[in-house]
Coordinates of C-alpha atoms and ligand atoms in Angstrom, one line a residue:
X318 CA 22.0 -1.5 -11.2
X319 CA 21.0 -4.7 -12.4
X320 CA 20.1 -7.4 -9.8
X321 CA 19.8 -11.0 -10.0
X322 CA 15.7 -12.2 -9.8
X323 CA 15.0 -14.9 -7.4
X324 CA 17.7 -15.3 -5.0
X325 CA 16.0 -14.1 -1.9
X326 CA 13.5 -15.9 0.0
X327 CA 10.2 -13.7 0.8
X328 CA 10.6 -12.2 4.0
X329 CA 6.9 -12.4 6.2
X330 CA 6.7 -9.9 8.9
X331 CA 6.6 -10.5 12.2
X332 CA 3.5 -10.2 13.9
X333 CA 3.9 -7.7 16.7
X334 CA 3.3 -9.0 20.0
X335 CA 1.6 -6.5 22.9
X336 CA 3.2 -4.9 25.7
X337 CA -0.4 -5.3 27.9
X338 CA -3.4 -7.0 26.8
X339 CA -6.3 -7.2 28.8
X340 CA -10.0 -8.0 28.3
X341 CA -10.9 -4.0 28.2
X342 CA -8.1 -3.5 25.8
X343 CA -5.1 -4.1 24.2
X344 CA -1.4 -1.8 24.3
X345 CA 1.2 -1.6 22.0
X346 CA 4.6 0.5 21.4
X347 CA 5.9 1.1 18.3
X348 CA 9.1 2.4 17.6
X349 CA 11.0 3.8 14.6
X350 CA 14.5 3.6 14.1
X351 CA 17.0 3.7 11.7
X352 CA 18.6 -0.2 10.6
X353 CA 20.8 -1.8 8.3
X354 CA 18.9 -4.2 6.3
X355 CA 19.7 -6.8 3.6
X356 CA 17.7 -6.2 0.9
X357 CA 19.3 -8.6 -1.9
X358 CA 21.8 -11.1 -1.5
X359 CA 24.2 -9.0 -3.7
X360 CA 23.5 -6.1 -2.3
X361 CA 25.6 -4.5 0.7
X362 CA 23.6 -3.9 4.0
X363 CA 20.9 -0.7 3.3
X364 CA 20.0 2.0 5.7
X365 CA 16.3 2.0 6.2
X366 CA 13.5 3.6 8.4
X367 CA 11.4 1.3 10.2
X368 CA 8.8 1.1 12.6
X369 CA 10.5 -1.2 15.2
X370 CA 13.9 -0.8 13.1
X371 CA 12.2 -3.3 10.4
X372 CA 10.8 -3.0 6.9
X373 CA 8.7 -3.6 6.7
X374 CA 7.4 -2.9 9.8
X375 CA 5.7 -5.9 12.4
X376 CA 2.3 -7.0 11.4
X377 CA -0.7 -5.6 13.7
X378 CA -3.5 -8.3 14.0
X379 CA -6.5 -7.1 16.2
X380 CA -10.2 -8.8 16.6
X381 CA -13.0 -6.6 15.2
X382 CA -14.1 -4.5 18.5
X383 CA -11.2 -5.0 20.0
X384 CA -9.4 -1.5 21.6
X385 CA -6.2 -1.0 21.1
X386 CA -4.0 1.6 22.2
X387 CA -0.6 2.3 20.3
X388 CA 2.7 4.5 21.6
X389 CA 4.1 5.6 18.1
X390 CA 7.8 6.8 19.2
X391 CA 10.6 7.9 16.9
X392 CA 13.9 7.4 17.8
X393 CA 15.2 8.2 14.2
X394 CA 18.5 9.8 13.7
X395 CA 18.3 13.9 13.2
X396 CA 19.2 13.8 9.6
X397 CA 17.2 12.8 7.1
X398 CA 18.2 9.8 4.6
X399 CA 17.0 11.8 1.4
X400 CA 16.8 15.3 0.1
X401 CA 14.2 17.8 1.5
X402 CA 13.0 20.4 -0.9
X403 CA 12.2 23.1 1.6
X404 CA 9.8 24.9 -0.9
X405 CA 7.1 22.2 -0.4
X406 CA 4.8 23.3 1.8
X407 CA 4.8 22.2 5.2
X408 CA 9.0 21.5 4.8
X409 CA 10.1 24.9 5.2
X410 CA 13.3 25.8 6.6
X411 CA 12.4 26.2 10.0
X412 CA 10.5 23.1 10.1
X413 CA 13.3 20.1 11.6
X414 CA 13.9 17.4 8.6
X415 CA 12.8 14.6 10.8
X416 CA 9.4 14.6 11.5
X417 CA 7.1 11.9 11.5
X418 CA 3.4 10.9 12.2
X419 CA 1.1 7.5 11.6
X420 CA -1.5 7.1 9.8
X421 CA -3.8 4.1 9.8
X422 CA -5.1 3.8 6.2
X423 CA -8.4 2.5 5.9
X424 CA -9.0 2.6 9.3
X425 CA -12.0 4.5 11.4
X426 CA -10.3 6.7 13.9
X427 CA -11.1 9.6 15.6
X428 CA -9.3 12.5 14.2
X429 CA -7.2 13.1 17.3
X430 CA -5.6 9.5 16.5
X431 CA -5.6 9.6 13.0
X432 CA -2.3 11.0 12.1
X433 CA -3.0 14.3 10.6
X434 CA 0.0 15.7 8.4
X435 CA 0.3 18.4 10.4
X436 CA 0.4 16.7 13.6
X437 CA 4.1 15.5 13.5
X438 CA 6.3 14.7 16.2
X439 CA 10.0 14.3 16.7
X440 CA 12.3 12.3 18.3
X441 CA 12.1 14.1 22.0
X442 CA 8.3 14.3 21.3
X443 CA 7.5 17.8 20.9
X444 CA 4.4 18.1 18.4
X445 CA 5.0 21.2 16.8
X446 CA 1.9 21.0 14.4
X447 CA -0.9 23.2 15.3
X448 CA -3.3 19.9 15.9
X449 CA -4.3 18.3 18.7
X450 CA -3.2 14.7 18.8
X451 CA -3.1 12.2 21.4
X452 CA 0.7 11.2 22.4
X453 CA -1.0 7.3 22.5
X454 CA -3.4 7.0 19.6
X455 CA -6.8 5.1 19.9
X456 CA -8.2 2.2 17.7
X457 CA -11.7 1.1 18.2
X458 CA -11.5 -1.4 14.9
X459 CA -15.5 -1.3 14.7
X460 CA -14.7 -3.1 11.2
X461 CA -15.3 -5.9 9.7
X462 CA -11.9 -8.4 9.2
X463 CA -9.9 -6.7 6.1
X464 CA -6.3 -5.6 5.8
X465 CA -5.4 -1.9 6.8
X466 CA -1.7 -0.4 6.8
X467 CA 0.2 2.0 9.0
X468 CA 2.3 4.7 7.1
X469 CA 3.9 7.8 7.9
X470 CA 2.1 10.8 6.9
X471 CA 3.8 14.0 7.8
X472 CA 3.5 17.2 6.0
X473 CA 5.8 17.6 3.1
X474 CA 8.0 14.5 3.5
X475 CA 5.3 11.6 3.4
X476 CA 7.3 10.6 0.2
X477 CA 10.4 10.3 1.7
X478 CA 9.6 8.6 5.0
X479 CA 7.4 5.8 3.4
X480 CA 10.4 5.9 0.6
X481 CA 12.8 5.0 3.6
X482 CA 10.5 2.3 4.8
X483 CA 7.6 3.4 7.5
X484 CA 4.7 1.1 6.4
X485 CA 3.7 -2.2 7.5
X486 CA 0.2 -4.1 7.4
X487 CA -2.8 -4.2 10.4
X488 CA -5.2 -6.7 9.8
X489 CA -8.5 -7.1 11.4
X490 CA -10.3 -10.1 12.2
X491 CA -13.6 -11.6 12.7
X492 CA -15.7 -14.2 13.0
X493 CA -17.3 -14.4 9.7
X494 CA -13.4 -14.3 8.0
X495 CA -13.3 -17.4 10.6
X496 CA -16.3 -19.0 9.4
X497 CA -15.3 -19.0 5.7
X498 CA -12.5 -21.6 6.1
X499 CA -10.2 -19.5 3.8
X500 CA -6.4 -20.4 3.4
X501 CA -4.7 -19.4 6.9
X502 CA -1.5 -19.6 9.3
X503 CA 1.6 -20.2 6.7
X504 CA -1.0 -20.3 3.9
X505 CA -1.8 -16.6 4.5
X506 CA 0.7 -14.3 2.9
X507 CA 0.9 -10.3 3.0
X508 CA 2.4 -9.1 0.2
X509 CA 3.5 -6.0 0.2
X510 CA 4.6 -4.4 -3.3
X511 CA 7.1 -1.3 -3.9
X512 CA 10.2 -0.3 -6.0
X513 CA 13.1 1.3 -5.1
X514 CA 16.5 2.1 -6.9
X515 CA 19.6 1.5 -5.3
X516 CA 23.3 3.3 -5.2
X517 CA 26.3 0.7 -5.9
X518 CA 26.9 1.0 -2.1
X519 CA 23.5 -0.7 -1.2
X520 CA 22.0 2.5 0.0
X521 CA 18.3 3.9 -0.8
X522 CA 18.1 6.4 -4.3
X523 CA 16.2 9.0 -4.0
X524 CA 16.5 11.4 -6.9
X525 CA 17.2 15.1 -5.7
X526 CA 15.9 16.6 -9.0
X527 CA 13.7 15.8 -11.7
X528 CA 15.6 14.8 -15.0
X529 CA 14.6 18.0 -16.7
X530 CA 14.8 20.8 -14.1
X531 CA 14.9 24.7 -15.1
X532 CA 13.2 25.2 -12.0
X533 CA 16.6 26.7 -10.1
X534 CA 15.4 25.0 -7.1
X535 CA 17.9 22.3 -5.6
X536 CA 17.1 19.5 -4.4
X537 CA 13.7 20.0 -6.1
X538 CA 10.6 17.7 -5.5
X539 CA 10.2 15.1 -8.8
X540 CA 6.5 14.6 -9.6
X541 CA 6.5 10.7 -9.7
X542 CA 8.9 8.2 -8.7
X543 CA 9.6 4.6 -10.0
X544 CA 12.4 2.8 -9.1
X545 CA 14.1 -0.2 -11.2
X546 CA 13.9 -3.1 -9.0
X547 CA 10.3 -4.6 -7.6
X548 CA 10.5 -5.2 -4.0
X549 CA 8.0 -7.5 -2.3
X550 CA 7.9 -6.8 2.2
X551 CA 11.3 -5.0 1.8
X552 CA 13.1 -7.7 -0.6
X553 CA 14.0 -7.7 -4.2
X554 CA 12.7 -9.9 -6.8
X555 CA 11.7 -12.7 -3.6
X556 CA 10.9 -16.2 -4.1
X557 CA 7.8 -18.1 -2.0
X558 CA 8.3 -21.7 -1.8
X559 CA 5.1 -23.2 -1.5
X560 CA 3.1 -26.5 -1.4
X561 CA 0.8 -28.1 -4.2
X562 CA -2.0 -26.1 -2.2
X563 CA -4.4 -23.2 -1.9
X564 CA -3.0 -20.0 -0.5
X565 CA -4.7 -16.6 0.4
X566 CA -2.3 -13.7 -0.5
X567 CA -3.2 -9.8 0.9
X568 CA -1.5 -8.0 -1.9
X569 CA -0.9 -4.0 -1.1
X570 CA 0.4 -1.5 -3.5
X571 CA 2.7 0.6 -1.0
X572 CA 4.9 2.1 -4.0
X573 CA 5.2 5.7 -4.0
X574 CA 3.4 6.4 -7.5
X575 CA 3.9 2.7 -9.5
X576 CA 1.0 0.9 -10.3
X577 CA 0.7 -2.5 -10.7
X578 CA -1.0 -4.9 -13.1
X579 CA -0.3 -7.9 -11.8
X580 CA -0.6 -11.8 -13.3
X581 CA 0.5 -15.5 -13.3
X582 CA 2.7 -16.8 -15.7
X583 CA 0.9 -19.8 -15.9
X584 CA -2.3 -18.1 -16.7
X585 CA -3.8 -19.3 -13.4
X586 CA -6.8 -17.2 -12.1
X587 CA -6.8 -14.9 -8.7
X588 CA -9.9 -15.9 -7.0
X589 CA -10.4 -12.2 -5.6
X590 CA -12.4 -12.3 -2.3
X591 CA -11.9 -8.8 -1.1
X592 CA -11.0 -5.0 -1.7
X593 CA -9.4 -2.5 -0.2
X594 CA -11.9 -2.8 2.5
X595 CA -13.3 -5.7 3.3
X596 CA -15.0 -9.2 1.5
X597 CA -16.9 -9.2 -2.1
X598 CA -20.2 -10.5 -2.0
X599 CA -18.7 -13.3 -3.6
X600 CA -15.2 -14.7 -5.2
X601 CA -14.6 -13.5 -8.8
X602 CA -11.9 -15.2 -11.0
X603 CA -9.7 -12.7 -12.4
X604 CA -6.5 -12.9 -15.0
X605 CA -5.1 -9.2 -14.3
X606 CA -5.6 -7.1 -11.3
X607 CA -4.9 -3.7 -11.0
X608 CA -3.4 -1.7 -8.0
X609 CA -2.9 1.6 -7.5
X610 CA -1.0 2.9 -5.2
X611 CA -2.6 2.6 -1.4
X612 CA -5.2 -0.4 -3.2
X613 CA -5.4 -3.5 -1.6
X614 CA -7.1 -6.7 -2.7
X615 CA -7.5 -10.5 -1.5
X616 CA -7.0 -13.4 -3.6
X617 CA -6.8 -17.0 -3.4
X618 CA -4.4 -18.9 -5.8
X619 CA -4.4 -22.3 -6.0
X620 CA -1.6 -24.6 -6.5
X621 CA -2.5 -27.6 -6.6
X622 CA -1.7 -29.9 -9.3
X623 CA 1.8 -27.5 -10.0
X624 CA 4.3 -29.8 -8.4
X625 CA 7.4 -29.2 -9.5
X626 CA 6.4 -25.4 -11.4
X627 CA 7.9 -22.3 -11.1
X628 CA 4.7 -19.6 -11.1
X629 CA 6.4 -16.1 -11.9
X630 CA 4.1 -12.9 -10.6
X631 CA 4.2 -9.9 -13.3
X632 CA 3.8 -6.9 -13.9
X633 CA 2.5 -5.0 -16.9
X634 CA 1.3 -1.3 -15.8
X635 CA 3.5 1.3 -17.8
X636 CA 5.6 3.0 -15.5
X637 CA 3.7 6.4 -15.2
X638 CA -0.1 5.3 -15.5
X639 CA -1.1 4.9 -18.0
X640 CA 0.5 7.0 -20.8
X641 CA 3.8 6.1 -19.6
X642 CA 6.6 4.0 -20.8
X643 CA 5.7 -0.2 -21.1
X644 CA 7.6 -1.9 -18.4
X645 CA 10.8 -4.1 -18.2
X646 CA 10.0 -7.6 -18.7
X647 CA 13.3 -8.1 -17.1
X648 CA 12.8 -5.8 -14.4
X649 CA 9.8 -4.1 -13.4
X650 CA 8.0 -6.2 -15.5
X651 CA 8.7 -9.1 -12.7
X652 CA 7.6 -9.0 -9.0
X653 CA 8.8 -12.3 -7.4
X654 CA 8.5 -16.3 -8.3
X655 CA 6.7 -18.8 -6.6
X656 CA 8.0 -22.4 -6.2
X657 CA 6.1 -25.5 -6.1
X658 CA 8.4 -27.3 -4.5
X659 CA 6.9 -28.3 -0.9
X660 CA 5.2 -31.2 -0.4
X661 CA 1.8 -31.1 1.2
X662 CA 1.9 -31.1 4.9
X663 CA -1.2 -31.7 5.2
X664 CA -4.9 -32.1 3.2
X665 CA -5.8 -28.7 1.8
X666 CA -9.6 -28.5 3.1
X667 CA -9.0 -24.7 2.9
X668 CA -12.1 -23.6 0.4
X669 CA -12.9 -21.0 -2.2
X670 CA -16.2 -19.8 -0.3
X671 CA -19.6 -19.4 -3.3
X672 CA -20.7 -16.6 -1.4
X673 CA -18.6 -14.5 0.7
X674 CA -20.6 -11.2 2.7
X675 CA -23.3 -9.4 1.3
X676 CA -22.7 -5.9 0.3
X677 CA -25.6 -3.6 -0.1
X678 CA -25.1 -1.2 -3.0
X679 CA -25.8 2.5 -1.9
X680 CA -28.4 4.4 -3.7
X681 CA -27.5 7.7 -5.0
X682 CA -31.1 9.2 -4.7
X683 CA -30.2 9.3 -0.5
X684 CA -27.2 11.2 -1.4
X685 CA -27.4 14.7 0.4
X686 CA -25.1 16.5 -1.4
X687 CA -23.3 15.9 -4.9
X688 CA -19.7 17.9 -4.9
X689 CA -18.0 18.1 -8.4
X690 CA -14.5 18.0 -8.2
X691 CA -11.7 18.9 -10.3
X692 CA -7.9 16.8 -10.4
X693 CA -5.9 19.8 -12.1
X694 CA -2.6 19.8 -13.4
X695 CA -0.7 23.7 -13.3
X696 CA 2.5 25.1 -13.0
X697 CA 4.1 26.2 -9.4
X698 CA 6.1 29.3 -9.5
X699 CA 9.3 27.9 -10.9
X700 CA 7.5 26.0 -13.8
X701 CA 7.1 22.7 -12.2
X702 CA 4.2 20.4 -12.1
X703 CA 1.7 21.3 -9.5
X704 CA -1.3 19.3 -9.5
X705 CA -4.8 20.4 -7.3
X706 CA -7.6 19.0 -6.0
X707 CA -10.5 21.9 -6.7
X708 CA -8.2 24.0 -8.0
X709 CA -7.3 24.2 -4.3
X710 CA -4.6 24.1 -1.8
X711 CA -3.5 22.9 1.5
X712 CA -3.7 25.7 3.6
X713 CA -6.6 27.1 1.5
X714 CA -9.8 27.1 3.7
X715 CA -12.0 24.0 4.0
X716 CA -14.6 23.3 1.5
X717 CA -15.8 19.9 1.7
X718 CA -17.6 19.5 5.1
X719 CA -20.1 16.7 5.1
X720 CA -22.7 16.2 8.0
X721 CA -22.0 13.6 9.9
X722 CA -24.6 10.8 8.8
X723 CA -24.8 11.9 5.4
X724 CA -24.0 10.7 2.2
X725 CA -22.8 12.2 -0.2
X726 CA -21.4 11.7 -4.2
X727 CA -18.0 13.0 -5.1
X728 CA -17.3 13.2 -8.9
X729 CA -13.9 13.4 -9.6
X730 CA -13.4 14.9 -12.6
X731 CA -9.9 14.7 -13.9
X732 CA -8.5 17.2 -16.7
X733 CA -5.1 16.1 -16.1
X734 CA -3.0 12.9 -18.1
X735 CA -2.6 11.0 -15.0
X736 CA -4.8 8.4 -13.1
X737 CA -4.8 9.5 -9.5
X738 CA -5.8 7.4 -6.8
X739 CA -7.8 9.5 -4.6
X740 CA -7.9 8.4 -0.9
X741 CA -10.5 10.0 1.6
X742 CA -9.5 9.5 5.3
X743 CA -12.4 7.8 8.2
X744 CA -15.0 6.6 5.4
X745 CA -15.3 3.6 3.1
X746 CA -17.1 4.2 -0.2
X747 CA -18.7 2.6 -3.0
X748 CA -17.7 3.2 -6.8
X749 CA -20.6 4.4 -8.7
X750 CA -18.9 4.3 -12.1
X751 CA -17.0 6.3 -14.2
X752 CA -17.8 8.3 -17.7
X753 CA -15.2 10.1 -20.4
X754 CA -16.0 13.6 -21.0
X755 CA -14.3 16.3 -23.7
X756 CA -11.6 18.0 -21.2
X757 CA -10.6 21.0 -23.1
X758 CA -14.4 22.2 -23.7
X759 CA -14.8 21.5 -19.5
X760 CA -11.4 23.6 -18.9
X761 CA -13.2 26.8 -21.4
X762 CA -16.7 26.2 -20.2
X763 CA -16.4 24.7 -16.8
X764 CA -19.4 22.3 -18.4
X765 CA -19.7 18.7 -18.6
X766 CA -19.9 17.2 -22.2
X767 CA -19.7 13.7 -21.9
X768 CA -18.0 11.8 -25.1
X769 CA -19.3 8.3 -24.3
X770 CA -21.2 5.8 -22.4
X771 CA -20.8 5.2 -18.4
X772 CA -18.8 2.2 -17.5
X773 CA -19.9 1.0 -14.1
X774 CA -17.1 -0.2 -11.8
X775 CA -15.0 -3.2 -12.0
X776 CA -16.2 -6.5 -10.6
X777 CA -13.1 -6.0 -8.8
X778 CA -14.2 -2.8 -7.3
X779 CA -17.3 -3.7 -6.4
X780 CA -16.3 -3.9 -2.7
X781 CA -16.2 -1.4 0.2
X782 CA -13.1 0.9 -0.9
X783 CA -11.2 3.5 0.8
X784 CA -8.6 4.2 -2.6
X785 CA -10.3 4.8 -6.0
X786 CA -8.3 5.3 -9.6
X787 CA -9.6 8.3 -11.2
X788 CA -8.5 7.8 -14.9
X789 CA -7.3 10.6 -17.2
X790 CA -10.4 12.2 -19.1
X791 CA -13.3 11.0 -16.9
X792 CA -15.2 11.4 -14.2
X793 CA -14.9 8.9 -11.4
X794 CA -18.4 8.7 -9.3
X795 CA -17.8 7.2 -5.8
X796 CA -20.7 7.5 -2.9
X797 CA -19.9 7.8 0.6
X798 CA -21.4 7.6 4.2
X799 CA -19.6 9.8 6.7
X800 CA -20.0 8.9 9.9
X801 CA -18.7 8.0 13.0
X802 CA -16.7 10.9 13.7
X803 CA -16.8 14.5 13.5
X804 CA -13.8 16.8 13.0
X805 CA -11.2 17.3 10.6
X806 CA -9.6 14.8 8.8
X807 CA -7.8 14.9 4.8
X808 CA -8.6 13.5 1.7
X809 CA -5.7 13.3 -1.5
X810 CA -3.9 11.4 -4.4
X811 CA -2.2 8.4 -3.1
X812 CA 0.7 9.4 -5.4
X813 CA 2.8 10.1 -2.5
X814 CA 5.1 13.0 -4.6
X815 CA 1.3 14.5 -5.5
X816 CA 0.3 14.3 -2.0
X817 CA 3.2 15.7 -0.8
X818 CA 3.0 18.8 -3.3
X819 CA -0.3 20.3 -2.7
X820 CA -2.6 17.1 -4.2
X821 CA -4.3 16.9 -0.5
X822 CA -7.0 18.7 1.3
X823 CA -8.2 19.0 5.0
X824 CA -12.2 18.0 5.0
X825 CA -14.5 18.2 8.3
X826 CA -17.0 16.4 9.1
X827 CA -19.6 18.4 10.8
X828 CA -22.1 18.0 13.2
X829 CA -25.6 17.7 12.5
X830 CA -27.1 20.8 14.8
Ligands
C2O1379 CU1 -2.5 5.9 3.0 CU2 -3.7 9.7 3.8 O1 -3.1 7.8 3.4
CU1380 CU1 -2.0 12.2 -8.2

C-alpha cells in the first residue's frame, strides 16, 4: 500500500510522569495494553501494543544516580496480534502466546531486573520462566547522561512484540549534559526509526511465512523483516516543523532488522556528539550515518539560515544489509521532512560544544581473556536459515563467563553474508577495529587468513557502545569491561528475527574467588 509522505505531524512522546518520587528514590508503573492508534492520516485506526497503550511508549527521564523502581504490568489481550511459529525455541505449544518481559537496553542492571528472555510474565503475573526476577525491577542509572530504550524481550516472540509496538526511549541526565548548553526543551527531539507494512484495513502485517518456504512449517519464522513504509515514534513518513535554529535530535534504530543510512537533502552536516552510549570526546561533522538496528547516535543539525526550506531525512541502506536490494527513493528511501517554517522564538545561544567528555581508549594488552567468535549461518531441520553465535545455541551450556572486573576482547568473526549487530547485555565497550579475512579457508581450516589491512573504527564509533555491526567477511574487534554485576545475563544479534531464532546466548559474569 502506497501512502502519501508528509501529511502527519511528528508525534513526541510523552514523558512519563511518577507515581512516588522521593529524595531516596523514584516509582513508576508501566502498563501495556492493547490500542487503536492513528498511524497515517489515510490510514484507518491500527491495533498496536504499547507500554501505557501508546507507541511509542512514554519517555523515561531520570538523573544519573537517581533510583528508580518500575512495576512493568501487562494487561494485553490473550491472543496474540501476529503469527507464532511454535517451532522457535522458547514458543512451544505449551508456552501461552502472550508473554512479555522488559528489557532496558544499554542500561547497567542487576540481572534479576534486567529482563531475561526467559523470565516472562503474563497478564495475571505468573512468571513461568525458570529465572528469578523481581515483580518491580531496579534501576540504579550509575551512568553518565545518554539515551537508553525499554523493549520487550521475551523468548521466541521479541520480534513480534517490538513489531506490535513495546519500545520507547529512557534518557539519563547529568550535569555535564547540563553544562554543555546543547539544544534542549522543544529543541530536543527523540526520533525513533522503524518500518512496518500495513493491511488495506489499517492493521499491522506481519508475514506468516517467508516468500519461499519448502520448510512445511506454517506460520513459519521469516529470517529478516522490512516493511514498506518508514515510520518515525509510531507515524508514517512525519513532518517536524521547526525554527531557523539548532536542534539536538536522539535518533534510535528500533526496526526489527532495517538499517539505516541516513542524510539531509540539503547536504547539511550531523554534528554527532554521542553514541549509543554516551558523549564523543568531541563533535564530528558527518554527511551519512549509519544505524543498525538497536544503534543510537546524537546529532545536532542546525537550521539556521533555511527559512522557508523543506530539509527531507533519507535513507540509503539496501534493504537487507548490505547485499540486499537499493532502497525506494519513494518509499523507504524517505524517513520524514523537516519544515523551516517557524519563526524564531527566541535567540538560539544553544552551542555546538569543541570538546565534549573525554573518553579514555582501553588498551588491549590489560585484556584478560581474548574469545574468538564465530557469526554462522546453517540450516534448521526443515531447511531454513538458522544462524549461531559459536556455532552454539540457546539452551546449550554457557561458555562465555567473564570475571567480574575483567576485560576482555571479543572478535566476532563472521562467515555469514549479513552484517549483524551484536548487542552484549550490562557492559559498554569500545570498538577496536575490524579486518577482512578469506571465509571459506576459515570454514575448512578453522584458521585466520586475513585478506587485507585493519580498518580501525569509525569516528562515529569511537564512543562508549553497547551495539556493534559485524560486517560480512571480517572480524569485528570490540573490548569490554565487565563489571558491576555478577550473574547471568545474554548477549545476540539485534536482528530481532535472528535473535529470536537461536542468534542469542546466556553469558555469566562470574565472581572473582
Ligand atoms: Cu535491545 Cu537484548 O536487547
Ligand atoms: Cu543477525
Amino acid at each position: 500500500m502506497k501512502l502519501t509522505k508528509f501529511t502527519d505531524p511528528l508525534p513526541i512522546p510523552p514523558v512519563l510522569k511518577p507515581k512516588w518520587k522521593s529524595k531516596d528514590y523514584t516509582y513508576y508503573e508501566v502498563c501495556m495494553r492493547e490500542a487503536k492508534q492513528s498511524l497515517h492520516r489515510d490510514l484507518p485506526k491500527t491495533t498496536i501494543w504499547g507500554y501505557e497503550g501508546i507507541y511509542p511508549g512514554p519517555t523515561i527521564e531520570v538523573k544519573k544516580g537517581e533510583k528508580v523502581f518500575v512495576k512493568w504490568a501487562n494487561d494485553l489481550p490473550a491472543k496474540h496480534l501476529f503469527p507464532i511459529d511454535h517451532t522457535v525455541h522458547g514458543a512451544e505449544k505449551e508456552k501461552p502466546d502472550v508473554r512479555t518481559v522488559v528489557h532496558l537496553h544499554g542500561g547497567r542492571t542487576e540481572p534479576a531486573s534486567d529482563g531475561y528472555p526467559d523470565a516472562w510474565f503474563t497478564k495475571d503475573y505468573k512468571i513461568k520462566g525458570p529465572f528469578f526476577q523481581n515483580q518491580i525491577y531496579q534501576y540504579f542509572n550509575q551512568q553518565s547522561a545518554r539515551a537508553l530504550w525499554y523493549h520487550d524481550h521475551a523468548i521466541g516472540v521479541t520480534r513480534l512484540n517490538i513489531y506490535a509496538g513495546l519500545a520507547g526511549f529512557y534518557l539519563i541526565r547529568d550535569d555535564k549534559e547540563r553544562s554543555l548548553n546543547l539544544p534542549s526543551g522543544p529543541y530536543e527531539i527523540p526520533l525513533l526509526l522503524q518500518d512496518r507494512s500495513f493491511h488495506v484495513d489499517g492493521s499491522l502485517l506481519y508475514p506468516e511465512q517467508p516468500e519461499k518456504n519448502d520448510s512445511g512449517i506454517f506460520p513459519s519464522i521469516i529470517s529478516s523483516f522490512f516493511g514498506d513504509s518508514i515510520l518515525v515514534n509510531g507515524k508514517v513518513w512525519p513532518y517536524l516543523e521547526v525554527e531557523p535554529r539548532k536542534y539536538r535530535f536522539r535518533l534510535l534504530n528500533g526496526a526489527n532488522s532495517r538499517f539505516f543510512g541516513l542524510s539531509l537533502d540539503s547536504r547539511q552536516l550531523f554534528y554527532q556528539i554521542g553514541t549509543d552510549s554516551g558523549f564523543l570526546e568531541r563533535p564530528i561533522g558527518v554527511k551519512r550515518l549509519l544505524l543498525a538496528p538497536a544503534e543510537r547516535v546524537d546529532v545536532i543539525v542546525d537550521f539556521t539560515n533555511l527559512e522557508g526550506k523543506m530539509v527531507t531525512l533519507k535513507n540509503d541502506a539496501p534493504t537487507h544489509f548490505p547485499i540486499g536490494d537499493p532502497v525506494d527513493p519513494e518509499t523507504t528511501g524517505v524517513v520524514m521532512q523537516f519544515r523551516v517554517n517557524k519563526t524564531l522564538s527566541t535567540i538560539d545561544t544553544a552551542v555546538i560544544p569543541p570538546h565534549l567528555d573525554p573518553i579514555g581508549r582501553l588498551a588491549e594488552q590489560n585484556a584478560w581473556k581474548n574469545r574468538f567468535l564465530e557469526l554462522s549461518e546453517e540450516k534448521d531441520q526443515y531447511g531454513r536459515p538458522l544462524l549461531l553465535l559459536d556455532k552454539k545455541k540457546w539452551d546449550d551450556p554457557v561458555t562465555e563467563n567473564p570475571i567480574v572486573g575483567s576485560t576482555e576482547v571479543w572478535n566476532f568473526v563472521n562467515t555469514n553474508g549479513d552484517d549483524h549487530p551484536i548487542h552484549v547485555h550490562l557492559v559498554q565497550f569500545q570498538i577496536i577495529d575490524r579486518r577482512p579475512f578469506d571465509v571459506e579457508y576459515f570454514k575448512t581450516t578453522k584458521q585466520i587468513k586475513y585478506t587485507g589491512p585493519t580498518v580501525s573504527a569509525d569516528l562515529s564509533e569511537l564512543g562508549w557502545k553497547d551495539t556493534v555491526r559485524c560486517p560480512p567477511g571480517q572480524i569485528t574487534r570490540i573490548i569490554i569491561p565487565f563489571f558491576p554485576f555478577i550473574g547471568q545475563y545474554v548477549w545476540h544479534c539485534h536482528m530481532l528475527e535472528h535473535e529470536d531464532y537461536e542468534m542469542m546466548r546466556p553469558y555469566i559474569v562470574r565472581p572473582r574467588y
